[in-house]
C-alpha cells in the first residue's frame, strides 16, 4: 500500500496533497483564498470527498478547478439541482466538482472532487470573505478553522449527520501553508498568533501595509488564529462599493452597497456603575470532550477545570440581590436549583460545592433540551435574564438551536464562550448574535477567566434599548438595510450596518447614518458621515458580505420544525445565485465539459481526513473502556461521547499511536469485548498505556489528557491557583473573614495576620482590606478577573462606616510587603 503515497489510518490513499491559504485583510474585512492540490496516484479513477470547517459567518463567493490547462469556474445553483448535475456528470464519465454547506451547520462544508483519473492532478480554488471580530483588547481576530471535531448526534435524532472522516492532528497527511497581507488607513501596530509566525514585514514607512507568514512546520493541532492591532482602532468608518457593471441597476449586485462600522462610546458615569439586579443563568458543557486540555501548552488544565474556576469567579462577582442558577449538560442535563434563587451566602455556598464536584461525565453534547427548559421558566420581574453558555461547541443541530434562541431573544441576553480548538463558530457567534449578547473564543494560550469576566461586565451594563438606524442621504437616493436590526450595543464593541443605495447622486455628495438608542434613561446616538464616491479596489467584497447578511437573516426566518417555506426558499436561492454567495439552499457546481474522453471504470470513493483535536485525549478512562467495550454501567453516558472520537479498533490504535496488533496483543485471553473489564483488567491496561503517558511532551500535536489518577480512577486536580484560593474565601456580601484559611492564602500565619490589626477595627474589615491589598499588590496583571468582586468588597467596607481605614492600609502594606495606595483600592 505504501506505493500509493499518503495514507489514512484505515490504509486508504489520500489524494489531497497540500492546502495553500492566502489571506488579505483590509481594515476589518478579510478575503481568504484557499488552493487545494489533489493528485490521484492510484491505478483507477477516484472521487475525493473532504468535509472541513469554515468560519460560520463567511460568505463563500468563488469556487473553481484547474485540470491541466483547463479552468472550470463553478456556478451557484439550487442545491438539489447541483447534486443531480454532479451525479449525472459522474455517471456519464465526466469530471465534476461540488461544494455545499452542511444542512445542520453553516460552518461545515463538503467538497467533492469527482472522476479524477489515474495519474491526474486537480487544483481547487475556494474563496470567501468574512468580517473580523473585535476582541476585548481591541485586536481584530481572524481564525482559519483547521480542526474539525466530530459533531455529537444523539441516537434516534432526525436528519443525516455530517459524515466526518478525521484523524489525530499529528497524523494529518497533507501540508498547510499560510500567508497574510494586511492593509489599513491607520498604522498596523502588531500581529500576534497562537501559532508560530515569521516576523511581520512592513511594506511602507507609514506601517499601513504589512505581510506575515505562518512559520514552517505548522502542526495541524490548532486553528490558525491571527490577532491584528491597529492604532486608533475605534474610528467609525464607512465604505461605499460600486455595483457590478454587468448587473441590472435596482438589484443588489447592480446598485452601490455601503458598509458602516460604528463604535458607540458610553459616558464614564454609566460605565463605572454596575447593575445590582438580574437573573444570571450559567449553562455549562459537561460532555466527555470537556476533559481535554484547554490548550497544548498546558496539558494539565482541562476545559472542565478551567470552567469550574471561571464559575467560582462569576459566583463571587455577582451583586447581592440578584438571582442565579447553574445548568450543566451532556447527553442529559442537570440544574443546581429547581428554579433561579436569590443570591446569598447560603445559595452561593451550596452552588459552589456542587460546581466543585462537576466533571466531564455527562456523555454527548445535547444543548437543545436544557435551553428549552430554561426558556420555559418564567422571567423574574425587574431581574433581566442573562444567559452564559460555555461549550466546546461540538453539536450537530446548530440551526435548530439558533432558531430556538432567536424565538426567545426578547426575554434575555445570551453570552457565549467557545472553548478549545474546533469549537463551532456558527454556534458560538450565532448564540450571541441571535441572543443580543457577546461571543468569546478561548483557544491557543488564552485564559477563559478574563474573557468571561468582560462579558459579565457587559451583562451588568444597562441594556441599550430603543435602537434605531436613521439615514440622511441626498435627494433621490434611498437606503435598503441588508443586515438584521441591531439588537445589542456594548461599550467599545463594533456595530456593522450594510445597506443597498438606490438612486443617482453626484460623486461629491455625502451621506450620514445615525444609530439612536436609549441608555440608562438617557437618549444617545452615534453617527458617521461618509462620501458617496465608491472606494477603489474593493472588488465585490462589501456586496458579498451584505448579501451574506441578508441571506442569513432570511434563513433564520424559517420556523423550526415547520415545512420549508417555499417563498422564503425561492428568495434565498435567487439572492444566492445573483450574488454568487453560498447559502443553505444552494451549492457550487462545476462540470468539465471540455474533456471529450469519458473516464472509464467504477469510481472509488476516498474520504479526505480533517484534523481533529480530540483523538487520544478522550480521557484516559475512555481509552480503558474502549479497548474491550463498555464496562460498568456508570460509563454508559461517556461511551456515547467516546464513540465520536474512536469509531473503530484501527481508529483507537491510531489515536494511541500504536498498531492494531500492538493494541490487541496485551489483551488477556479470557477477556471478551463485553467483559466487565474495568474491575478485572484495569491494572494491565494502565500498564500498557503508561509508556505512552510518560513519553508525552507539552507540544505533542494530539490533545492527550495525561493527568495522574487518584484512587477512584479519576484525574487528580492540581493545586489551586493562589488568586483563586483567595477568591474562594470571599463571602457573598463581599467581605473576607479573619481566619487561618485567609492567613494561608496570604502566605502568613494566623498570628502574623492578626497582630498588626488596629484594636478598634472590626476583624472582617481588616481581613477585607488585607485581601484587597494582596490583589492590588500581587495580582494587578489579572485585575480584569477580580475587579468586580473587589468593587463589591469596597462597597461592603463603605457600608460599614469603618474607622481607621488609612491606618489599616498602612499596616496591611507593611505586613504584606506592598506599597498600594488607599485611593487605588477605591477607599
PDB file of C-alpha atoms in Angstrom, residues 350-574:
ATOM      1  CA  UNK A 350     -24.458  25.468  48.007  1.00  0.00           C
ATOM      2  CA  UNK A 351     -23.789  26.210  44.342  1.00  0.00           C
ATOM      3  CA  UNK A 352     -20.004  26.280  44.808  1.00  0.00           C
ATOM      4  CA  UNK A 353     -19.996  22.870  46.493  1.00  0.00           C
ATOM      5  CA  UNK A 354     -21.801  21.386  43.510  1.00  0.00           C
ATOM      6  CA  UNK A 355     -19.617  23.214  40.994  1.00  0.00           C
ATOM      7  CA  UNK A 356     -16.518  21.768  42.669  1.00  0.00           C
ATOM      8  CA  UNK A 357     -17.874  18.262  42.020  1.00  0.00           C
ATOM      9  CA  UNK A 358     -18.656  18.842  38.345  1.00  0.00           C
ATOM     10  CA  UNK A 359     -16.784  16.608  35.908  1.00  0.00           C
ATOM     11  CA  UNK A 360     -16.938  15.952  32.182  1.00  0.00           C
ATOM     12  CA  UNK A 361     -19.113  12.915  32.765  1.00  0.00           C
ATOM     13  CA  UNK A 362     -22.462  13.563  31.081  1.00  0.00           C
ATOM     14  CA  UNK A 363     -21.697  11.951  27.711  1.00  0.00           C
ATOM     15  CA  UNK A 364     -22.612  13.728  24.466  1.00  0.00           C
ATOM     16  CA  UNK A 365     -23.330  17.364  23.654  1.00  0.00           C
ATOM     17  CA  UNK A 366     -27.101  17.935  23.735  1.00  0.00           C
ATOM     18  CA  UNK A 367     -27.713  21.623  24.401  1.00  0.00           C
ATOM     19  CA  UNK A 368     -31.214  21.950  22.940  1.00  0.00           C
ATOM     20  CA  UNK A 369     -33.189  20.392  25.817  1.00  0.00           C
ATOM     21  CA  UNK A 370     -31.618  22.437  28.665  1.00  0.00           C
ATOM     22  CA  UNK A 371     -32.198  25.598  26.619  1.00  0.00           C
ATOM     23  CA  UNK A 372     -35.868  24.658  26.196  1.00  0.00           C
ATOM     24  CA  UNK A 373     -36.145  24.115  29.961  1.00  0.00           C
ATOM     25  CA  UNK A 374     -34.508  27.473  30.724  1.00  0.00           C
ATOM     26  CA  UNK A 375     -36.827  29.303  28.344  1.00  0.00           C
ATOM     27  CA  UNK A 376     -39.854  27.549  29.842  1.00  0.00           C
ATOM     28  CA  UNK A 377     -39.120  29.169  33.227  1.00  0.00           C
ATOM     29  CA  UNK A 378     -40.974  32.473  33.750  1.00  0.00           C
ATOM     30  CA  UNK A 379     -38.775  35.570  33.897  1.00  0.00           C
ATOM     31  CA  UNK A 380     -38.473  37.330  37.273  1.00  0.00           C
ATOM     32  CA  UNK A 381     -39.940  40.836  37.482  1.00  0.00           C
ATOM     33  CA  UNK A 382     -37.281  43.584  37.349  1.00  0.00           C
ATOM     34  CA  UNK A 383     -34.487  40.966  37.062  1.00  0.00           C
ATOM     35  CA  UNK A 384     -33.274  40.995  33.413  1.00  0.00           C
ATOM     36  CA  UNK A 385     -32.283  37.467  32.344  1.00  0.00           C
ATOM     37  CA  UNK A 386     -28.640  36.979  31.323  1.00  0.00           C
ATOM     38  CA  UNK A 387     -27.653  33.567  29.935  1.00  0.00           C
ATOM     39  CA  UNK A 388     -23.998  32.443  29.860  1.00  0.00           C
ATOM     40  CA  UNK A 389     -23.263  29.357  27.703  1.00  0.00           C
ATOM     41  CA  UNK A 390     -19.923  27.515  27.988  1.00  0.00           C
ATOM     42  CA  UNK A 391     -19.274  24.780  25.400  1.00  0.00           C
ATOM     43  CA  UNK A 392     -16.634  23.313  23.117  1.00  0.00           C
ATOM     44  CA  UNK A 393     -19.386  23.521  20.525  1.00  0.00           C
ATOM     45  CA  UNK A 394     -19.448  20.017  19.078  1.00  0.00           C
ATOM     46  CA  UNK A 395     -23.166  19.882  18.349  1.00  0.00           C
ATOM     47  CA  UNK A 396     -24.831  18.692  15.162  1.00  0.00           C
ATOM     48  CA  UNK A 397     -28.147  20.623  15.231  1.00  0.00           C
ATOM     49  CA  UNK A 398     -26.760  24.164  15.212  1.00  0.00           C
ATOM     50  CA  UNK A 399     -29.562  25.664  13.128  1.00  0.00           C
ATOM     51  CA  UNK A 400     -32.289  24.249  15.361  1.00  0.00           C
ATOM     52  CA  UNK A 401     -30.557  25.650  18.461  1.00  0.00           C
ATOM     53  CA  UNK A 402     -30.171  29.123  16.934  1.00  0.00           C
ATOM     54  CA  UNK A 403     -33.816  29.204  15.879  1.00  0.00           C
ATOM     55  CA  UNK A 404     -34.803  28.476  19.494  1.00  0.00           C
ATOM     56  CA  UNK A 405     -32.579  31.298  20.805  1.00  0.00           C
ATOM     57  CA  UNK A 406     -33.997  33.695  18.214  1.00  0.00           C
ATOM     58  CA  UNK A 407     -37.582  32.937  19.242  1.00  0.00           C
ATOM     59  CA  UNK A 408     -36.669  33.779  22.849  1.00  0.00           C
ATOM     60  CA  UNK A 409     -34.405  36.747  22.109  1.00  0.00           C
ATOM     61  CA  UNK A 410     -36.880  39.228  23.586  1.00  0.00           C
ATOM     62  CA  UNK A 411     -36.659  37.714  27.075  1.00  0.00           C
ATOM     63  CA  UNK A 412     -32.875  37.546  27.653  1.00  0.00           C
ATOM     64  CA  UNK A 413     -29.333  38.340  26.548  1.00  0.00           C
ATOM     65  CA  UNK A 414     -27.064  35.411  25.656  1.00  0.00           C
ATOM     66  CA  UNK A 415     -23.281  35.462  26.203  1.00  0.00           C
ATOM     67  CA  UNK A 416     -21.464  32.525  24.605  1.00  0.00           C
ATOM     68  CA  UNK A 417     -17.987  31.037  25.040  1.00  0.00           C
ATOM     69  CA  UNK A 418     -16.347  28.634  22.572  1.00  0.00           C
ATOM     70  CA  UNK A 419     -13.751  26.571  24.417  1.00  0.00           C
ATOM     71  CA  UNK A 420     -10.753  24.982  22.694  1.00  0.00           C
ATOM     72  CA  UNK A 421      -9.816  24.250  19.093  1.00  0.00           C
ATOM     73  CA  UNK A 422     -12.612  23.234  16.771  1.00  0.00           C
ATOM     74  CA  UNK A 423     -15.465  24.959  18.618  1.00  0.00           C
ATOM     75  CA  UNK A 424     -18.251  25.697  16.159  1.00  0.00           C
ATOM     76  CA  UNK A 425     -18.064  29.356  15.119  1.00  0.00           C
ATOM     77  CA  UNK A 426     -21.595  29.161  13.757  1.00  0.00           C
ATOM     78  CA  UNK A 427     -22.929  28.035  17.133  1.00  0.00           C
ATOM     79  CA  UNK A 428     -20.922  30.390  19.375  1.00  0.00           C
ATOM     80  CA  UNK A 429     -21.364  33.512  17.248  1.00  0.00           C
ATOM     81  CA  UNK A 430     -24.980  32.629  16.478  1.00  0.00           C
ATOM     82  CA  UNK A 431     -25.946  32.229  20.148  1.00  0.00           C
ATOM     83  CA  UNK A 432     -24.649  35.717  20.942  1.00  0.00           C
ATOM     84  CA  UNK A 433     -25.870  37.396  17.777  1.00  0.00           C
ATOM     85  CA  UNK A 434     -29.370  35.925  17.959  1.00  0.00           C
ATOM     86  CA  UNK A 435     -29.495  36.403  21.736  1.00  0.00           C
ATOM     87  CA  UNK A 436     -28.392  40.054  21.779  1.00  0.00           C
ATOM     88  CA  UNK A 437     -25.188  39.283  23.696  1.00  0.00           C
ATOM     89  CA  UNK A 438     -21.496  38.859  23.024  1.00  0.00           C
ATOM     90  CA  UNK A 439     -19.371  35.893  21.846  1.00  0.00           C
ATOM     91  CA  UNK A 440     -15.871  34.941  23.008  1.00  0.00           C
ATOM     92  CA  UNK A 441     -13.482  32.184  21.870  1.00  0.00           C
ATOM     93  CA  UNK A 442     -10.929  30.618  24.213  1.00  0.00           C
ATOM     94  CA  UNK A 443      -8.182  28.892  22.238  1.00  0.00           C
ATOM     95  CA  UNK A 444      -4.419  28.756  21.958  1.00  0.00           C
ATOM     96  CA  UNK A 445      -2.836  30.238  25.085  1.00  0.00           C
ATOM     97  CA  UNK A 446      -5.996  32.186  26.018  1.00  0.00           C
ATOM     98  CA  UNK A 447      -7.286  32.055  29.566  1.00  0.00           C
ATOM     99  CA  UNK A 448     -11.020  31.724  29.987  1.00  0.00           C
ATOM    100  CA  UNK A 449     -11.421  33.898  33.094  1.00  0.00           C
ATOM    101  CA  UNK A 450     -10.614  37.401  31.736  1.00  0.00           C
ATOM    102  CA  UNK A 451     -12.827  36.923  28.688  1.00  0.00           C
ATOM    103  CA  UNK A 452     -15.755  35.667  30.740  1.00  0.00           C
ATOM    104  CA  UNK A 453     -15.423  38.487  33.263  1.00  0.00           C
ATOM    105  CA  UNK A 454     -15.510  41.019  30.427  1.00  0.00           C
ATOM    106  CA  UNK A 455     -18.817  39.522  29.332  1.00  0.00           C
ATOM    107  CA  UNK A 456     -20.108  39.685  32.911  1.00  0.00           C
ATOM    108  CA  UNK A 457     -19.290  43.410  32.882  1.00  0.00           C
ATOM    109  CA  UNK A 458     -21.275  43.716  29.657  1.00  0.00           C
ATOM    110  CA  UNK A 459     -24.209  41.910  31.261  1.00  0.00           C
ATOM    111  CA  UNK A 460     -24.105  44.279  34.243  1.00  0.00           C
ATOM    112  CA  UNK A 461     -24.243  47.316  31.967  1.00  0.00           C
ATOM    113  CA  UNK A 462     -27.706  48.753  31.464  1.00  0.00           C
ATOM    114  CA  UNK A 463     -29.365  47.232  28.430  1.00  0.00           C
ATOM    115  CA  UNK A 464     -29.381  49.574  25.445  1.00  0.00           C
ATOM    116  CA  UNK A 465     -32.991  49.883  24.264  1.00  0.00           C
ATOM    117  CA  UNK A 466     -34.988  51.618  21.530  1.00  0.00           C
ATOM    118  CA  UNK A 467     -32.232  51.149  18.950  1.00  0.00           C
ATOM    119  CA  UNK A 468     -32.958  52.706  15.542  1.00  0.00           C
ATOM    120  CA  UNK A 469     -30.872  53.438  12.425  1.00  0.00           C
ATOM    121  CA  UNK A 470     -31.531  56.738  10.623  1.00  0.00           C
ATOM    122  CA  UNK A 471     -30.193  57.636   7.129  1.00  0.00           C
ATOM    123  CA  UNK A 472     -29.606  61.170   5.858  1.00  0.00           C
ATOM    124  CA  UNK A 473     -28.952  60.899   2.114  1.00  0.00           C
ATOM    125  CA  UNK A 474     -29.085  63.281  -0.870  1.00  0.00           C
ATOM    126  CA  UNK A 475     -32.424  63.742  -2.587  1.00  0.00           C
ATOM    127  CA  UNK A 476     -33.211  60.851  -4.919  1.00  0.00           C
ATOM    128  CA  UNK A 477     -31.033  58.338  -3.030  1.00  0.00           C
ATOM    129  CA  UNK A 478     -32.521  55.790  -0.637  1.00  0.00           C
ATOM    130  CA  UNK A 479     -31.040  53.065   1.566  1.00  0.00           C
ATOM    131  CA  UNK A 480     -32.337  49.500   1.940  1.00  0.00           C
ATOM    132  CA  UNK A 481     -30.740  47.902   5.001  1.00  0.00           C
ATOM    133  CA  UNK A 482     -29.399  44.393   4.307  1.00  0.00           C
ATOM    134  CA  UNK A 483     -28.250  43.456   7.799  1.00  0.00           C
ATOM    135  CA  UNK A 484     -30.594  42.368  10.599  1.00  0.00           C
ATOM    136  CA  UNK A 485     -31.704  45.049  13.087  1.00  0.00           C
ATOM    137  CA  UNK A 486     -29.116  45.932  15.745  1.00  0.00           C
ATOM    138  CA  UNK A 487     -30.381  44.323  18.959  1.00  0.00           C
ATOM    139  CA  UNK A 488     -27.382  44.845  21.262  1.00  0.00           C
ATOM    140  CA  UNK A 489     -24.826  47.606  21.770  1.00  0.00           C
ATOM    141  CA  UNK A 490     -21.917  47.298  24.199  1.00  0.00           C
ATOM    142  CA  UNK A 491     -19.241  49.776  25.204  1.00  0.00           C
ATOM    143  CA  UNK A 492     -16.377  49.758  22.704  1.00  0.00           C
ATOM    144  CA  UNK A 493     -17.864  46.988  20.578  1.00  0.00           C
ATOM    145  CA  UNK A 494     -18.358  47.471  16.851  1.00  0.00           C
ATOM    146  CA  UNK A 495     -21.791  47.589  15.235  1.00  0.00           C
ATOM    147  CA  UNK A 496     -21.927  46.865  11.484  1.00  0.00           C
ATOM    148  CA  UNK A 497     -24.665  48.005   9.107  1.00  0.00           C
ATOM    149  CA  UNK A 498     -24.931  47.066   5.402  1.00  0.00           C
ATOM    150  CA  UNK A 499     -27.273  48.923   3.052  1.00  0.00           C
ATOM    151  CA  UNK A 500     -28.056  48.960  -0.681  1.00  0.00           C
ATOM    152  CA  UNK A 501     -28.055  52.502  -2.080  1.00  0.00           C
ATOM    153  CA  UNK A 502     -30.633  53.066  -4.838  1.00  0.00           C
ATOM    154  CA  UNK A 503     -30.829  56.196  -6.996  1.00  0.00           C
ATOM    155  CA  UNK A 504     -28.446  58.686  -8.591  1.00  0.00           C
ATOM    156  CA  UNK A 505     -26.232  61.307  -6.952  1.00  0.00           C
ATOM    157  CA  UNK A 506     -23.081  63.217  -7.718  1.00  0.00           C
ATOM    158  CA  UNK A 507     -19.824  61.649  -6.560  1.00  0.00           C
ATOM    159  CA  UNK A 508     -19.179  64.717  -4.412  1.00  0.00           C
ATOM    160  CA  UNK A 509     -22.370  64.075  -2.433  1.00  0.00           C
ATOM    161  CA  UNK A 510     -22.252  62.954   1.188  1.00  0.00           C
ATOM    162  CA  UNK A 511     -24.465  60.823   3.370  1.00  0.00           C
ATOM    163  CA  UNK A 512     -24.841  60.271   7.089  1.00  0.00           C
ATOM    164  CA  UNK A 513     -26.027  57.344   9.178  1.00  0.00           C
ATOM    165  CA  UNK A 514     -27.049  57.672  12.824  1.00  0.00           C
ATOM    166  CA  UNK A 515     -27.689  54.934  15.348  1.00  0.00           C
ATOM    167  CA  UNK A 516     -30.001  56.258  18.059  1.00  0.00           C
ATOM    168  CA  UNK A 517     -30.594  54.418  21.337  1.00  0.00           C
ATOM    169  CA  UNK A 518     -31.609  54.866  24.952  1.00  0.00           C
ATOM    170  CA  UNK A 519     -29.053  54.115  27.666  1.00  0.00           C
ATOM    171  CA  UNK A 520     -29.993  54.198  31.365  1.00  0.00           C
ATOM    172  CA  UNK A 521     -32.831  56.597  30.602  1.00  0.00           C
ATOM    173  CA  UNK A 522     -30.676  58.956  28.515  1.00  0.00           C
ATOM    174  CA  UNK A 523     -31.179  59.312  24.721  1.00  0.00           C
ATOM    175  CA  UNK A 524     -27.835  58.838  22.923  1.00  0.00           C
ATOM    176  CA  UNK A 525     -26.566  58.448  19.385  1.00  0.00           C
ATOM    177  CA  UNK A 526     -23.517  57.549  17.307  1.00  0.00           C
ATOM    178  CA  UNK A 527     -23.080  58.721  13.756  1.00  0.00           C
ATOM    179  CA  UNK A 528     -20.682  58.659  10.814  1.00  0.00           C
ATOM    180  CA  UNK A 529     -20.586  60.905   7.746  1.00  0.00           C
ATOM    181  CA  UNK A 530     -19.349  59.409   4.502  1.00  0.00           C
ATOM    182  CA  UNK A 531     -18.739  60.252   0.856  1.00  0.00           C
ATOM    183  CA  UNK A 532     -20.953  58.527  -1.713  1.00  0.00           C
ATOM    184  CA  UNK A 533     -17.938  58.238  -4.020  1.00  0.00           C
ATOM    185  CA  UNK A 534     -17.175  54.494  -4.270  1.00  0.00           C
ATOM    186  CA  UNK A 535     -13.891  53.229  -2.862  1.00  0.00           C
ATOM    187  CA  UNK A 536     -11.337  51.765  -5.257  1.00  0.00           C
ATOM    188  CA  UNK A 537     -10.084  48.159  -5.414  1.00  0.00           C
ATOM    189  CA  UNK A 538     -12.696  46.642  -3.103  1.00  0.00           C
ATOM    190  CA  UNK A 539     -13.866  44.151  -5.725  1.00  0.00           C
ATOM    191  CA  UNK A 540     -17.304  42.979  -4.641  1.00  0.00           C
ATOM    192  CA  UNK A 541     -16.356  42.267  -1.030  1.00  0.00           C
ATOM    193  CA  UNK A 542     -18.910  44.605   0.545  1.00  0.00           C
ATOM    194  CA  UNK A 543     -21.689  43.372  -1.773  1.00  0.00           C
ATOM    195  CA  UNK A 544     -20.967  39.769  -0.876  1.00  0.00           C
ATOM    196  CA  UNK A 545     -20.896  40.444   2.850  1.00  0.00           C
ATOM    197  CA  UNK A 546     -24.138  42.392   2.547  1.00  0.00           C
ATOM    198  CA  UNK A 547     -25.711  39.552   0.548  1.00  0.00           C
ATOM    199  CA  UNK A 548     -24.497  37.009   3.099  1.00  0.00           C
ATOM    200  CA  UNK A 549     -26.003  39.061   5.937  1.00  0.00           C
ATOM    201  CA  UNK A 550     -29.364  39.246   4.144  1.00  0.00           C
ATOM    202  CA  UNK A 551     -29.287  35.522   3.265  1.00  0.00           C
ATOM    203  CA  UNK A 552     -28.632  34.567   6.880  1.00  0.00           C
ATOM    204  CA  UNK A 553     -31.454  36.825   8.068  1.00  0.00           C
ATOM    205  CA  UNK A 554     -33.879  35.143   5.659  1.00  0.00           C
ATOM    206  CA  UNK A 555     -32.710  31.661   6.648  1.00  0.00           C
ATOM    207  CA  UNK A 556     -33.338  32.433  10.323  1.00  0.00           C
ATOM    208  CA  UNK A 557     -36.947  33.325   9.440  1.00  0.00           C
ATOM    209  CA  UNK A 558     -37.556  29.663   8.570  1.00  0.00           C
ATOM    210  CA  UNK A 559     -39.527  28.371  11.567  1.00  0.00           C
ATOM    211  CA  UNK A 560     -38.037  25.406  13.403  1.00  0.00           C
ATOM    212  CA  UNK A 561     -39.844  22.105  12.814  1.00  0.00           C
ATOM    213  CA  UNK A 562     -42.072  23.517  10.100  1.00  0.00           C
ATOM    214  CA  UNK A 563     -42.049  22.605   6.432  1.00  0.00           C
ATOM    215  CA  UNK A 564     -39.654  24.786   4.451  1.00  0.00           C
ATOM    216  CA  UNK A 565     -41.388  27.981   3.356  1.00  0.00           C
ATOM    217  CA  UNK A 566     -41.115  27.757  -0.443  1.00  0.00           C
ATOM    218  CA  UNK A 567     -41.437  31.509  -0.908  1.00  0.00           C
ATOM    219  CA  UNK A 568     -38.614  32.108   1.538  1.00  0.00           C
ATOM    220  CA  UNK A 569     -36.501  29.349  -0.018  1.00  0.00           C
ATOM    221  CA  UNK A 570     -37.019  30.777  -3.513  1.00  0.00           C
ATOM    222  CA  UNK A 571     -35.992  34.239  -2.317  1.00  0.00           C
ATOM    223  CA  UNK A 572     -32.782  32.881  -0.740  1.00  0.00           C
ATOM    224  CA  UNK A 573     -31.924  30.848  -3.870  1.00  0.00           C
ATOM    225  CA  UNK A 574     -32.449  33.882  -6.142  1.00  0.00           C
TER     226      UNK A 574
END
